[in-house]
Backbone as a chain_set.jsonl record, in Angstrom:
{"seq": "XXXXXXXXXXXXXXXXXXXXXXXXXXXXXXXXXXXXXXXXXXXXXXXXXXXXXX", "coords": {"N": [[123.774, 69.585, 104.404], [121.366, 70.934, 103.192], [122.114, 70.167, 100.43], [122.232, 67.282, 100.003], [119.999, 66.342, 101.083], [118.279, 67.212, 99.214], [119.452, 65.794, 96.832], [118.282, 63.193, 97.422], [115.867, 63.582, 97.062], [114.462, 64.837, 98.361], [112.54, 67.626, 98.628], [110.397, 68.916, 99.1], [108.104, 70.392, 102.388], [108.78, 68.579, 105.754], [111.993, 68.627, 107.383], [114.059, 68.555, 104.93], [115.179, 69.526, 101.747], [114.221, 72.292, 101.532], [113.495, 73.338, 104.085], [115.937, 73.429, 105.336], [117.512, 75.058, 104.183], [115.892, 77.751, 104.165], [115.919, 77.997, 106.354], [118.566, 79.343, 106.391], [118.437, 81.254, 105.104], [116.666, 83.055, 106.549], [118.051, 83.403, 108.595], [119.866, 85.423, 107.221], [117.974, 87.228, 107.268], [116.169, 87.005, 104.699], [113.557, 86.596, 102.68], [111.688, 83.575, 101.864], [113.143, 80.563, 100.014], [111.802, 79.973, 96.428], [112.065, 77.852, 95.237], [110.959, 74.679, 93.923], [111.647, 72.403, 92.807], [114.1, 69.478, 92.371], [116.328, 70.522, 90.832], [116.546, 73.382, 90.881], [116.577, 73.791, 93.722], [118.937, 72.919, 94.287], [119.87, 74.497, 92.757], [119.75, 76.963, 94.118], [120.89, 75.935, 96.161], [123.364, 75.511, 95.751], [124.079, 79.143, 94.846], [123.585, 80.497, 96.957], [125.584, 79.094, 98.425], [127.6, 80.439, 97.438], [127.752, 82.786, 98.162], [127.595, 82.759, 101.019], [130.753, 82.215, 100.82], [132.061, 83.906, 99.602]], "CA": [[122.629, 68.731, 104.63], [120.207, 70.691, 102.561], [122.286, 69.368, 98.895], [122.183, 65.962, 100.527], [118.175, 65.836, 101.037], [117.761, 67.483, 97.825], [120.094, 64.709, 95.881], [117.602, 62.447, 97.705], [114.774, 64.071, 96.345], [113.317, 65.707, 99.895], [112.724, 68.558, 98.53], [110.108, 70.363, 100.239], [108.006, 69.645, 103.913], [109.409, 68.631, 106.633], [112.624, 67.538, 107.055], [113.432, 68.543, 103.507], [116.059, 70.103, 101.56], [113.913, 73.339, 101.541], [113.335, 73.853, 105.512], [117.16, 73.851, 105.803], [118.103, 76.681, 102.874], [114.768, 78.506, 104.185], [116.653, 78.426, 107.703], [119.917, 80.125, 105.921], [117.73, 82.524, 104.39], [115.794, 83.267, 107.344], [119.064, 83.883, 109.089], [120.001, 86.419, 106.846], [116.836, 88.353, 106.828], [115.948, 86.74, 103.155], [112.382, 85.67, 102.2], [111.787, 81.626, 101.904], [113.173, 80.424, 98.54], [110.546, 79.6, 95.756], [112.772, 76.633, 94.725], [110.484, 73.929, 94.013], [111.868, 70.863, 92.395], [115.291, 69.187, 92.754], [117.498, 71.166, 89.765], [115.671, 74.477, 91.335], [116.95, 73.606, 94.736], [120.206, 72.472, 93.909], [120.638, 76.366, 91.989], [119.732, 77.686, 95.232], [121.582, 75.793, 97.128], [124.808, 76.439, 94.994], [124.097, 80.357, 94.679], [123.843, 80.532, 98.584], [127.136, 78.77, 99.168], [128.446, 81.263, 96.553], [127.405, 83.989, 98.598], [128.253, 82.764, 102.043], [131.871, 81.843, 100.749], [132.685, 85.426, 99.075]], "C": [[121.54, 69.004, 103.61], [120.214, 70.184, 100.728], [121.956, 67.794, 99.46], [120.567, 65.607, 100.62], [117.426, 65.969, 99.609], [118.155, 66.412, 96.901], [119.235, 63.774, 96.28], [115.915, 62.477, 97.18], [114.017, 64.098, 97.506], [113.647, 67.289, 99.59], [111.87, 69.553, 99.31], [109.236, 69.419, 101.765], [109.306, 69.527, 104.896], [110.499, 68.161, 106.642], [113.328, 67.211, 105.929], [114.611, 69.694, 102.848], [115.513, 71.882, 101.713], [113.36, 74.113, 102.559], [114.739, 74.388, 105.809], [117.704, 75.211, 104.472], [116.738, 77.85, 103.262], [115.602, 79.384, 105.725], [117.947, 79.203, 107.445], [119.393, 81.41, 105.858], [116.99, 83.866, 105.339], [116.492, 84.117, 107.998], [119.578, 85.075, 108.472], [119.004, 87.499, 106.405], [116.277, 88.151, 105.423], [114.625, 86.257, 103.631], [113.013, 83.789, 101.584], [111.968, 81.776, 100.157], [111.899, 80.041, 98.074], [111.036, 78.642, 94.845], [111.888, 75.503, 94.895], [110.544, 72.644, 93.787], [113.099, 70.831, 92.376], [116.274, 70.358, 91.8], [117.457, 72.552, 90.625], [116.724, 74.322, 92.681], [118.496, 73.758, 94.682], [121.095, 73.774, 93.666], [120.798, 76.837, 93.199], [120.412, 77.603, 95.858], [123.518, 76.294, 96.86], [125.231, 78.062, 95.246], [124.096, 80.314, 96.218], [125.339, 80.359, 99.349], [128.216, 79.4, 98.389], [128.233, 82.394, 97.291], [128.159, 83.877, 100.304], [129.974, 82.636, 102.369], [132.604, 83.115, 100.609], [132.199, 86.498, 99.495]], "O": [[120.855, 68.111, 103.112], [119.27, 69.944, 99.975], [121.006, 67.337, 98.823], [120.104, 64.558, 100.172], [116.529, 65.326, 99.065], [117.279, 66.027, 96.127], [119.161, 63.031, 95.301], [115.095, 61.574, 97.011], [112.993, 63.427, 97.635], [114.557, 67.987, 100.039], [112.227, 70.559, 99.923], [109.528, 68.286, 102.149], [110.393, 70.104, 104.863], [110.55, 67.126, 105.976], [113.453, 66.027, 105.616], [114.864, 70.691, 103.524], [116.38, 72.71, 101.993], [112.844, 75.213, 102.364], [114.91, 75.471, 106.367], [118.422, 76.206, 104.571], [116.677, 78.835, 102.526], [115.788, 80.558, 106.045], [118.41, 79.752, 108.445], [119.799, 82.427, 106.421], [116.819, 85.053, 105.061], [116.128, 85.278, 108.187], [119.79, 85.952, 109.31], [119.118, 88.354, 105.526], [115.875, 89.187, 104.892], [114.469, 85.651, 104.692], [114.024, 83.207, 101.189], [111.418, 82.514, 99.34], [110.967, 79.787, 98.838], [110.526, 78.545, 93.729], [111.875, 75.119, 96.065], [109.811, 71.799, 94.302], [113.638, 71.938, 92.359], [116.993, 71.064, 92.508], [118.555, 72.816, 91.115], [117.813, 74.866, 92.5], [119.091, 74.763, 95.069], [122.228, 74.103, 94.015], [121.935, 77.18, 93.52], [120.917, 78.581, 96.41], [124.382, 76.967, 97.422], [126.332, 78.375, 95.698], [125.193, 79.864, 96.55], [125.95, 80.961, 100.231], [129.41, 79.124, 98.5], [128.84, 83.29, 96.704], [129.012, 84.656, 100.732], [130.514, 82.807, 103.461], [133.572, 83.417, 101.308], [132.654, 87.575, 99.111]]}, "num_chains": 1, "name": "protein.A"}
């Protein structure tokens, strides 16, 4: 969901590719990304699903 809001360009607020990767993060005891614009996001969201996979 949160590549899908981001490809939409909801990147931050509510509702927003960067509430749902904040909620991953959150979950694993991580500080809120500082991913601010779509490419940014996108890294994050990549490197995350590289991490939860391996």
């Amino acid at each position: 969901r949160a590549e899908a809001r981001a490809r939409q360009n909801k990147i931050l607020g509510a509702n927003s590719a960067e509430t749902d990767l904040n909620k991953i993060r959150s979950r694993a005891g991580l500080p809120d990304t500082k991913a601010n614009n779509q490419q940014t996001v996108l890294d994050a969201i990549a490197k995350e699903r590289q991490v939860e996979l391996f």
